[in-house]
């Protein structure tokens, strides 16, 4: 995948992002419900940060290059190596900058990072059938529909059906050394 010019950049989520992140999550409550639950208090944020400790999950803030404004977040979650070499994306816009194409650009940068730097072979996005904005976004990015998984993820207090969307690395692709040779 060639790197295209982008208005946004990905910055690894750090403890210093806590206050800004939580206040943007609180400002985005209406946009995120019932699809996404993100930390809105310092305590929740500190618990959330622990998921990034062992490198299995990577968290990023999508920032507008010109202003530094945090437009949203994207996680590259559940990185599995071996014969899978895949991960799943979790993402959300922040309400003050939603609907301006920043998420499409931020996810494009995340895909480039995943395929070119992490050398992953597969990215998934698992989306509830009613989440029209997320389905439209992921289709624009070239993900393909792979099927419906009943009771797939525990969201907003219940096991929810999810559509499974995925994309594999464009060629040419350089594999990670952890991929078995045969
Ligand atoms: C899904 C979600 C991340 C989409 O965020 P977004 O900010 O609307 O995404 P984008 O702005 O990148 O793209 C969406 C719109 O921007 C428009 N857009 C694209 N480029 C643009 C540009 N340069 N200028 C202005 N608008 C633009 C697109 O046409 C699109 O509009 P449309 O849907 O009316 O056609 C957001 O709705 C969200 O956070 N939802 C809650 C959390 C969630 O569901 N997460 C995913 C769980 S699976």
PDB file of C-alpha atoms and ligand atoms in Angstrom:
ATOM      1  CA  UNK A   1       0.000   0.000   0.000  1.00  0.00           C
ATOM      2  CA  UNK A   2       1.563   3.300  -1.025  1.00  0.00           C
ATOM      3  CA  UNK A   3       1.592   6.006   1.632  1.00  0.00           C
ATOM      4  CA  UNK A   4      -0.740   8.801   0.511  1.00  0.00           C
ATOM      5  CA  UNK A   5      -0.568  12.352   1.886  1.00  0.00           C
ATOM      6  CA  UNK A   6      -2.766  12.675   4.933  1.00  0.00           C
ATOM      7  CA  UNK A   7      -4.106  15.495   7.090  1.00  0.00           C
ATOM      8  CA  UNK A   8      -3.712  13.311  10.173  1.00  0.00           C
ATOM      9  CA  UNK A   9      -1.048  11.362  12.012  1.00  0.00           C
ATOM     10  CA  UNK A  10      -1.152   8.578  14.591  1.00  0.00           C
ATOM     11  CA  UNK A  11       0.352   9.251  17.995  1.00  0.00           C
ATOM     12  CA  UNK A  12       0.742   6.396  20.495  1.00  0.00           C
ATOM     13  CA  UNK A  13      -1.704   6.858  23.385  1.00  0.00           C
ATOM     14  CA  UNK A  14       0.202   7.746  26.563  1.00  0.00           C
ATOM     15  CA  UNK A  15      -0.649   8.578  30.180  1.00  0.00           C
ATOM     16  CA  UNK A  16      -0.189  12.263  29.353  1.00  0.00           C
ATOM     17  CA  UNK A  17      -3.230  12.052  27.046  1.00  0.00           C
ATOM     18  CA  UNK A  18      -5.515  11.184  29.961  1.00  0.00           C
ATOM     19  CA  UNK A  19      -7.315  14.480  30.608  1.00  0.00           C
ATOM     20  CA  UNK A  20      -7.786  15.402  26.943  1.00  0.00           C
ATOM     21  CA  UNK A  21      -8.873  11.855  26.007  1.00  0.00           C
ATOM     22  CA  UNK A  22     -11.391  11.552  28.852  1.00  0.00           C
ATOM     23  CA  UNK A  23     -12.909  14.955  28.225  1.00  0.00           C
ATOM     24  CA  UNK A  24     -13.302  14.176  24.488  1.00  0.00           C
ATOM     25  CA  UNK A  25     -14.902  10.834  25.363  1.00  0.00           C
ATOM     26  CA  UNK A  26     -17.368  12.628  27.657  1.00  0.00           C
ATOM     27  CA  UNK A  27     -18.114  15.132  24.869  1.00  0.00           C
ATOM     28  CA  UNK A  28     -18.717  12.196  22.473  1.00  0.00           C
ATOM     29  CA  UNK A  29     -21.143  10.208  24.662  1.00  0.00           C
ATOM     30  CA  UNK A  30     -24.033  10.600  22.220  1.00  0.00           C
ATOM     31  CA  UNK A  31     -21.905   9.653  19.186  1.00  0.00           C
ATOM     32  CA  UNK A  32     -20.357   6.595  20.837  1.00  0.00           C
ATOM     33  CA  UNK A  33     -23.447   5.097  22.501  1.00  0.00           C
ATOM     34  CA  UNK A  34     -24.362   2.269  22.127  1.00  0.00           C
ATOM     35  CA  UNK A  35     -21.469   1.169  19.910  1.00  0.00           C
ATOM     36  CA  UNK A  36     -18.315   1.970  21.838  1.00  0.00           C
ATOM     37  CA  UNK A  37     -17.379   2.286  25.494  1.00  0.00           C
ATOM     38  CA  UNK A  38     -14.215   4.264  26.151  1.00  0.00           C
ATOM     39  CA  UNK A  39     -12.678   5.539  29.413  1.00  0.00           C
ATOM     40  CA  UNK A  40     -14.275   8.775  30.575  1.00  0.00           C
ATOM     41  CA  UNK A  41     -12.598   9.134  33.989  1.00  0.00           C
ATOM     42  CA  UNK A  42      -8.999   9.015  35.185  1.00  0.00           C
ATOM     43  CA  UNK A  43      -9.582   5.687  36.920  1.00  0.00           C
ATOM     44  CA  UNK A  44     -11.115   4.130  33.808  1.00  0.00           C
ATOM     45  CA  UNK A  45      -8.304   5.528  31.663  1.00  0.00           C
ATOM     46  CA  UNK A  46      -5.616   4.001  33.887  1.00  0.00           C
ATOM     47  CA  UNK A  47      -7.335   0.602  33.699  1.00  0.00           C
ATOM     48  CA  UNK A  48      -7.667   0.967  29.922  1.00  0.00           C
ATOM     49  CA  UNK A  49      -3.948   1.763  29.542  1.00  0.00           C
ATOM     50  CA  UNK A  50      -3.033  -1.618  31.076  1.00  0.00           C
ATOM     51  CA  UNK A  51      -4.274  -3.369  27.936  1.00  0.00           C
ATOM     52  CA  UNK A  52      -1.297  -1.907  26.054  1.00  0.00           C
ATOM     53  CA  UNK A  53       1.351  -3.227  28.487  1.00  0.00           C
ATOM     54  CA  UNK A  54       2.359  -6.442  26.712  1.00  0.00           C
ATOM     55  CA  UNK A  55       2.236  -5.284  23.081  1.00  0.00           C
ATOM     56  CA  UNK A  56      -0.792  -7.402  22.170  1.00  0.00           C
ATOM     57  CA  UNK A  57      -2.886  -4.245  21.778  1.00  0.00           C
ATOM     58  CA  UNK A  58      -1.620  -0.925  20.387  1.00  0.00           C
ATOM     59  CA  UNK A  59      -3.448   2.344  21.046  1.00  0.00           C
ATOM     60  CA  UNK A  60      -3.241   5.563  19.020  1.00  0.00           C
ATOM     61  CA  UNK A  61      -4.730   9.033  19.000  1.00  0.00           C
ATOM     62  CA  UNK A  62      -5.569  10.312  15.505  1.00  0.00           C
ATOM     63  CA  UNK A  63      -4.318  13.906  15.444  1.00  0.00           C
ATOM     64  CA  UNK A  64      -4.842  16.606  12.842  1.00  0.00           C
ATOM     65  CA  UNK A  65      -1.313  17.482  11.708  1.00  0.00           C
ATOM     66  CA  UNK A  66      -1.915  21.197  11.269  1.00  0.00           C
ATOM     67  CA  UNK A  67      -3.548  21.849  14.638  1.00  0.00           C
ATOM     68  CA  UNK A  68      -2.640  18.877  16.849  1.00  0.00           C
ATOM     69  CA  UNK A  69      -6.371  18.428  17.563  1.00  0.00           C
ATOM     70  CA  UNK A  70      -7.344  14.869  18.614  1.00  0.00           C
ATOM     71  CA  UNK A  71      -9.890  13.798  15.979  1.00  0.00           C
ATOM     72  CA  UNK A  72     -10.367  10.237  17.223  1.00  0.00           C
ATOM     73  CA  UNK A  73      -8.712   7.042  18.349  1.00  0.00           C
ATOM     74  CA  UNK A  74      -7.759   3.758  16.764  1.00  0.00           C
ATOM     75  CA  UNK A  75      -6.520   0.578  18.403  1.00  0.00           C
ATOM     76  CA  UNK A  76      -4.789  -2.297  16.694  1.00  0.00           C
ATOM     77  CA  UNK A  77      -6.114  -5.007  19.027  1.00  0.00           C
ATOM     78  CA  UNK A  78      -5.366  -8.667  19.654  1.00  0.00           C
ATOM     79  CA  UNK A  79      -2.235  -8.970  17.543  1.00  0.00           C
ATOM     80  CA  UNK A  80      -1.671 -12.667  16.906  1.00  0.00           C
ATOM     81  CA  UNK A  81       1.459 -13.874  15.118  1.00  0.00           C
ATOM     82  CA  UNK A  82       2.277 -17.475  14.083  1.00  0.00           C
ATOM     83  CA  UNK A  83       0.280 -18.617  11.077  1.00  0.00           C
ATOM     84  CA  UNK A  84      -2.365 -15.912  11.608  1.00  0.00           C
ATOM     85  CA  UNK A  85      -0.398 -12.620  11.561  1.00  0.00           C
ATOM     86  CA  UNK A  86      -3.552 -10.613  12.151  1.00  0.00           C
ATOM     87  CA  UNK A  87      -5.255  -8.103  14.436  1.00  0.00           C
ATOM     88  CA  UNK A  88      -8.557  -6.269  14.754  1.00  0.00           C
ATOM     89  CA  UNK A  89      -9.222  -2.544  14.601  1.00  0.00           C
ATOM     90  CA  UNK A  90     -11.195  -0.641  17.234  1.00  0.00           C
ATOM     91  CA  UNK A  91     -11.905   3.018  16.493  1.00  0.00           C
ATOM     92  CA  UNK A  92     -14.011   6.029  17.327  1.00  0.00           C
ATOM     93  CA  UNK A  93     -14.221   9.647  16.257  1.00  0.00           C
ATOM     94  CA  UNK A  94     -14.370  12.448  18.826  1.00  0.00           C
ATOM     95  CA  UNK A  95     -17.547  14.447  18.354  1.00  0.00           C
ATOM     96  CA  UNK A  96     -16.011  17.921  17.827  1.00  0.00           C
ATOM     97  CA  UNK A  97     -14.198  16.729  14.678  1.00  0.00           C
ATOM     98  CA  UNK A  98     -16.454  13.884  13.451  1.00  0.00           C
ATOM     99  CA  UNK A  99     -17.707  13.718   9.864  1.00  0.00           C
ATOM    100  CA  UNK A 100     -14.768  15.545   8.272  1.00  0.00           C
ATOM    101  CA  UNK A 101     -12.997  12.522   6.810  1.00  0.00           C
ATOM    102  CA  UNK A 102     -10.354  12.400   9.542  1.00  0.00           C
ATOM    103  CA  UNK A 103     -11.324   8.882  10.621  1.00  0.00           C
ATOM    104  CA  UNK A 104     -11.084   7.552   7.065  1.00  0.00           C
ATOM    105  CA  UNK A 105      -7.593   9.064   6.840  1.00  0.00           C
ATOM    106  CA  UNK A 106      -6.583   7.905  10.327  1.00  0.00           C
ATOM    107  CA  UNK A 107      -7.665   4.336   9.644  1.00  0.00           C
ATOM    108  CA  UNK A 108      -5.777   4.438   6.337  1.00  0.00           C
ATOM    109  CA  UNK A 109      -2.611   5.410   8.227  1.00  0.00           C
ATOM    110  CA  UNK A 110      -3.314   2.625  10.760  1.00  0.00           C
ATOM    111  CA  UNK A 111      -3.670   0.110   7.920  1.00  0.00           C
ATOM    112  CA  UNK A 112      -0.388   1.239   6.378  1.00  0.00           C
ATOM    113  CA  UNK A 113       1.346   0.939   9.751  1.00  0.00           C
ATOM    114  CA  UNK A 114      -0.138  -2.521  10.349  1.00  0.00           C
ATOM    115  CA  UNK A 115       0.768  -3.917   6.939  1.00  0.00           C
ATOM    116  CA  UNK A 116       4.105  -2.149   6.310  1.00  0.00           C
ATOM    117  CA  UNK A 117       5.642  -1.744   9.785  1.00  0.00           C
ATOM    118  CA  UNK A 118       4.029  -4.457  11.908  1.00  0.00           C
ATOM    119  CA  UNK A 119       3.949  -6.684   8.817  1.00  0.00           C
ATOM    120  CA  UNK A 120       0.545  -8.034   9.700  1.00  0.00           C
ATOM    121  CA  UNK A 121      -1.243  -9.963   6.981  1.00  0.00           C
ATOM    122  CA  UNK A 122      -4.845  -9.459   8.052  1.00  0.00           C
ATOM    123  CA  UNK A 123      -6.946  -6.780   9.746  1.00  0.00           C
ATOM    124  CA  UNK A 124     -10.490  -7.309  10.939  1.00  0.00           C
ATOM    125  CA  UNK A 125     -13.223  -4.902  11.933  1.00  0.00           C
ATOM    126  CA  UNK A 126     -16.179  -6.349  13.791  1.00  0.00           C
ATOM    127  CA  UNK A 127     -19.240  -4.164  13.551  1.00  0.00           C
ATOM    128  CA  UNK A 128     -22.826  -4.403  14.797  1.00  0.00           C
ATOM    129  CA  UNK A 129     -25.328  -4.584  11.903  1.00  0.00           C
ATOM    130  CA  UNK A 130     -27.050  -1.367  13.000  1.00  0.00           C
ATOM    131  CA  UNK A 131     -23.859   0.711  13.078  1.00  0.00           C
ATOM    132  CA  UNK A 132     -24.337   2.330   9.682  1.00  0.00           C
ATOM    133  CA  UNK A 133     -21.579   4.966  10.061  1.00  0.00           C
ATOM    134  CA  UNK A 134     -18.964   2.354  10.894  1.00  0.00           C
ATOM    135  CA  UNK A 135     -20.119   0.010   8.113  1.00  0.00           C
ATOM    136  CA  UNK A 136     -19.937   2.839   5.560  1.00  0.00           C
ATOM    137  CA  UNK A 137     -16.466   3.835   6.758  1.00  0.00           C
ATOM    138  CA  UNK A 138     -14.978   0.349   6.626  1.00  0.00           C
ATOM    139  CA  UNK A 139     -16.435  -0.372   3.185  1.00  0.00           C
ATOM    140  CA  UNK A 140     -14.862   2.822   1.837  1.00  0.00           C
ATOM    141  CA  UNK A 141     -11.514   1.544   3.124  1.00  0.00           C
ATOM    142  CA  UNK A 142     -11.783  -1.662   1.098  1.00  0.00           C
ATOM    143  CA  UNK A 143     -12.661  -4.173   3.807  1.00  0.00           C
ATOM    144  CA  UNK A 144     -14.781  -7.106   2.583  1.00  0.00           C
ATOM    145  CA  UNK A 145     -17.756  -8.690   4.325  1.00  0.00           C
ATOM    146  CA  UNK A 146     -17.009 -12.164   5.641  1.00  0.00           C
ATOM    147  CA  UNK A 147     -20.185 -13.041   7.511  1.00  0.00           C
ATOM    148  CA  UNK A 148     -22.286 -12.522  10.624  1.00  0.00           C
ATOM    149  CA  UNK A 149     -21.101 -13.872  13.975  1.00  0.00           C
ATOM    150  CA  UNK A 150     -23.954 -14.190  16.488  1.00  0.00           C
ATOM    151  CA  UNK A 151     -23.254 -13.106  20.092  1.00  0.00           C
ATOM    152  CA  UNK A 152     -19.712 -12.112  19.094  1.00  0.00           C
ATOM    153  CA  UNK A 153     -18.713  -9.313  21.507  1.00  0.00           C
ATOM    154  CA  UNK A 154     -19.968  -8.163  24.909  1.00  0.00           C
ATOM    155  CA  UNK A 155     -20.990  -4.536  24.360  1.00  0.00           C
ATOM    156  CA  UNK A 156     -23.268  -2.287  26.416  1.00  0.00           C
ATOM    157  CA  UNK A 157     -24.234  -5.114  28.791  1.00  0.00           C
ATOM    158  CA  UNK A 158     -25.063  -7.900  26.313  1.00  0.00           C
ATOM    159  CA  UNK A 159     -23.530 -10.267  23.752  1.00  0.00           C
ATOM    160  CA  UNK A 160     -24.070  -8.588  20.398  1.00  0.00           C
ATOM    161  CA  UNK A 161     -24.107 -10.025  16.888  1.00  0.00           C
ATOM    162  CA  UNK A 162     -21.339  -8.558  14.733  1.00  0.00           C
ATOM    163  CA  UNK A 163     -20.656  -8.408  11.031  1.00  0.00           C
ATOM    164  CA  UNK A 164     -17.074  -9.464  10.378  1.00  0.00           C
ATOM    165  CA  UNK A 165     -15.195  -7.340   7.880  1.00  0.00           C
ATOM    166  CA  UNK A 166     -11.575  -7.932   6.918  1.00  0.00           C
ATOM    167  CA  UNK A 167      -8.788  -6.891   4.586  1.00  0.00           C
ATOM    168  CA  UNK A 168      -5.525  -8.681   3.823  1.00  0.00           C
ATOM    169  CA  UNK A 169      -2.169  -7.090   3.052  1.00  0.00           C
ATOM    170  CA  UNK A 170      -1.708  -5.676  -0.425  1.00  0.00           C
ATOM    171  CA  UNK A 171       1.113  -7.099  -2.496  1.00  0.00           C
ATOM    172  CA  UNK A 172       4.028  -6.790  -2.532  1.00  0.00           C
ATOM    173  CA  UNK A 173       4.089  -7.598   1.184  1.00  0.00           C
ATOM    174  CA  UNK A 174       7.093  -8.429   3.367  1.00  0.00           C
ATOM    175  CA  UNK A 175       6.256 -10.986   6.048  1.00  0.00           C
ATOM    176  CA  UNK A 176       7.320 -10.742   9.684  1.00  0.00           C
ATOM    177  CA  UNK A 177      10.139 -13.109  10.768  1.00  0.00           C
ATOM    178  CA  UNK A 178       7.637 -14.785  13.134  1.00  0.00           C
ATOM    179  CA  UNK A 179       5.767 -16.265  10.151  1.00  0.00           C
ATOM    180  CA  UNK A 180       6.759 -19.944   9.800  1.00  0.00           C
ATOM    181  CA  UNK A 181       8.646 -20.604   6.565  1.00  0.00           C
ATOM    182  CA  UNK A 182       6.458 -23.542   5.534  1.00  0.00           C
TER     183      UNK A 182
HETATM  184  C1  LIG B   1     -17.846   5.266  12.797  1.00  0.00           C
HETATM  185  C2  LIG B   1     -17.193   6.605  13.082  1.00  0.00           C
HETATM  186  C3  LIG B   1     -15.784   6.343  13.629  1.00  0.00           C
HETATM  187  C4  LIG B   1     -17.090   7.412  11.782  1.00  0.00           C
HETATM  188  O1  LIG B   1     -16.432   8.639  12.067  1.00  0.00           O
HETATM  189  P1  LIG B   1     -16.529   9.914  11.115  1.00  0.00           P
HETATM  190  O2  LIG B   1     -15.837  11.015  11.798  1.00  0.00           O
HETATM  191  O3  LIG B   1     -17.924  10.129  10.702  1.00  0.00           O
HETATM  192  O4  LIG B   1     -15.682   9.385   9.865  1.00  0.00           O
HETATM  193  P2  LIG B   1     -15.162  10.248   8.618  1.00  0.00           P
HETATM  194  O5  LIG B   1     -15.418  11.698   8.857  1.00  0.00           O
HETATM  195  O6  LIG B   1     -13.784   9.826   8.325  1.00  0.00           O
HETATM  196  O7  LIG B   1     -16.051   9.744   7.425  1.00  0.00           O
HETATM  197  C5  LIG B   1     -17.397   9.899   7.485  1.00  0.00           C
HETATM  198  C6  LIG B   1     -17.927  11.080   6.637  1.00  0.00           C
HETATM  199  O8  LIG B   1     -16.969  12.090   6.321  1.00  0.00           O
HETATM  200  C7  LIG B   1     -17.129  12.469   4.953  1.00  0.00           C
HETATM  201  N1  LIG B   1     -15.859  12.986   4.467  1.00  0.00           N
HETATM  202  C8  LIG B   1     -14.890  12.281   3.892  1.00  0.00           C
HETATM  203  N2  LIG B   1     -13.868  13.094   3.574  1.00  0.00           N
HETATM  204  C9  LIG B   1     -14.221  14.348   3.965  1.00  0.00           C
HETATM  205  C10 LIG B   1     -13.569  15.609   3.889  1.00  0.00           C
HETATM  206  N3  LIG B   1     -12.348  15.740   3.359  1.00  0.00           N
HETATM  207  N4  LIG B   1     -14.204  16.673   4.393  1.00  0.00           N
HETATM  208  C11 LIG B   1     -15.438  16.546   4.921  1.00  0.00           C
HETATM  209  N5  LIG B   1     -16.102  15.371   4.999  1.00  0.00           N
HETATM  210  C12 LIG B   1     -15.495  14.276   4.520  1.00  0.00           C
HETATM  211  C13 LIG B   1     -17.525  11.207   4.304  1.00  0.00           C
HETATM  212  O9  LIG B   1     -18.154  11.419   3.069  1.00  0.00           O
HETATM  213  C14 LIG B   1     -18.463  10.624   5.313  1.00  0.00           C
HETATM  214  O10 LIG B   1     -19.752  11.159   5.197  1.00  0.00           O
HETATM  215  P3  LIG B   1     -21.017  10.229   4.878  1.00  0.00           P
HETATM  216  O11 LIG B   1     -20.951   9.065   5.854  1.00  0.00           O
HETATM  217  O12 LIG B   1     -22.145  11.131   5.116  1.00  0.00           O
HETATM  218  O13 LIG B   1     -20.814   9.789   3.444  1.00  0.00           O
HETATM  219  C15 LIG B   1     -18.023   7.457  14.095  1.00  0.00           C
HETATM  220  O14 LIG B   1     -19.345   7.525  13.642  1.00  0.00           O
HETATM  221  C16 LIG B   1     -17.992   6.925  15.499  1.00  0.00           C
HETATM  222  O15 LIG B   1     -17.100   7.255  16.284  1.00  0.00           O
HETATM  223  N6  LIG B   1     -18.999   6.096  15.889  1.00  0.00           N
HETATM  224  C17 LIG B   1     -19.088   5.594  17.240  1.00  0.00           C
HETATM  225  C18 LIG B   1     -17.992   4.617  17.567  1.00  0.00           C
HETATM  226  C19 LIG B   1     -18.041   3.415  16.653  1.00  0.00           C
HETATM  227  O16 LIG B   1     -19.074   3.004  16.175  1.00  0.00           O
HETATM  228  N7  LIG B   1     -16.866   2.798  16.424  1.00  0.00           N
HETATM  229  C20 LIG B   1     -16.733   1.634  15.579  1.00  0.00           C
HETATM  230  C21 LIG B   1     -17.192   0.417  16.295  1.00  0.00           C
HETATM  231  S1  LIG B   1     -17.201  -0.971  15.164  1.00  0.00           S
END
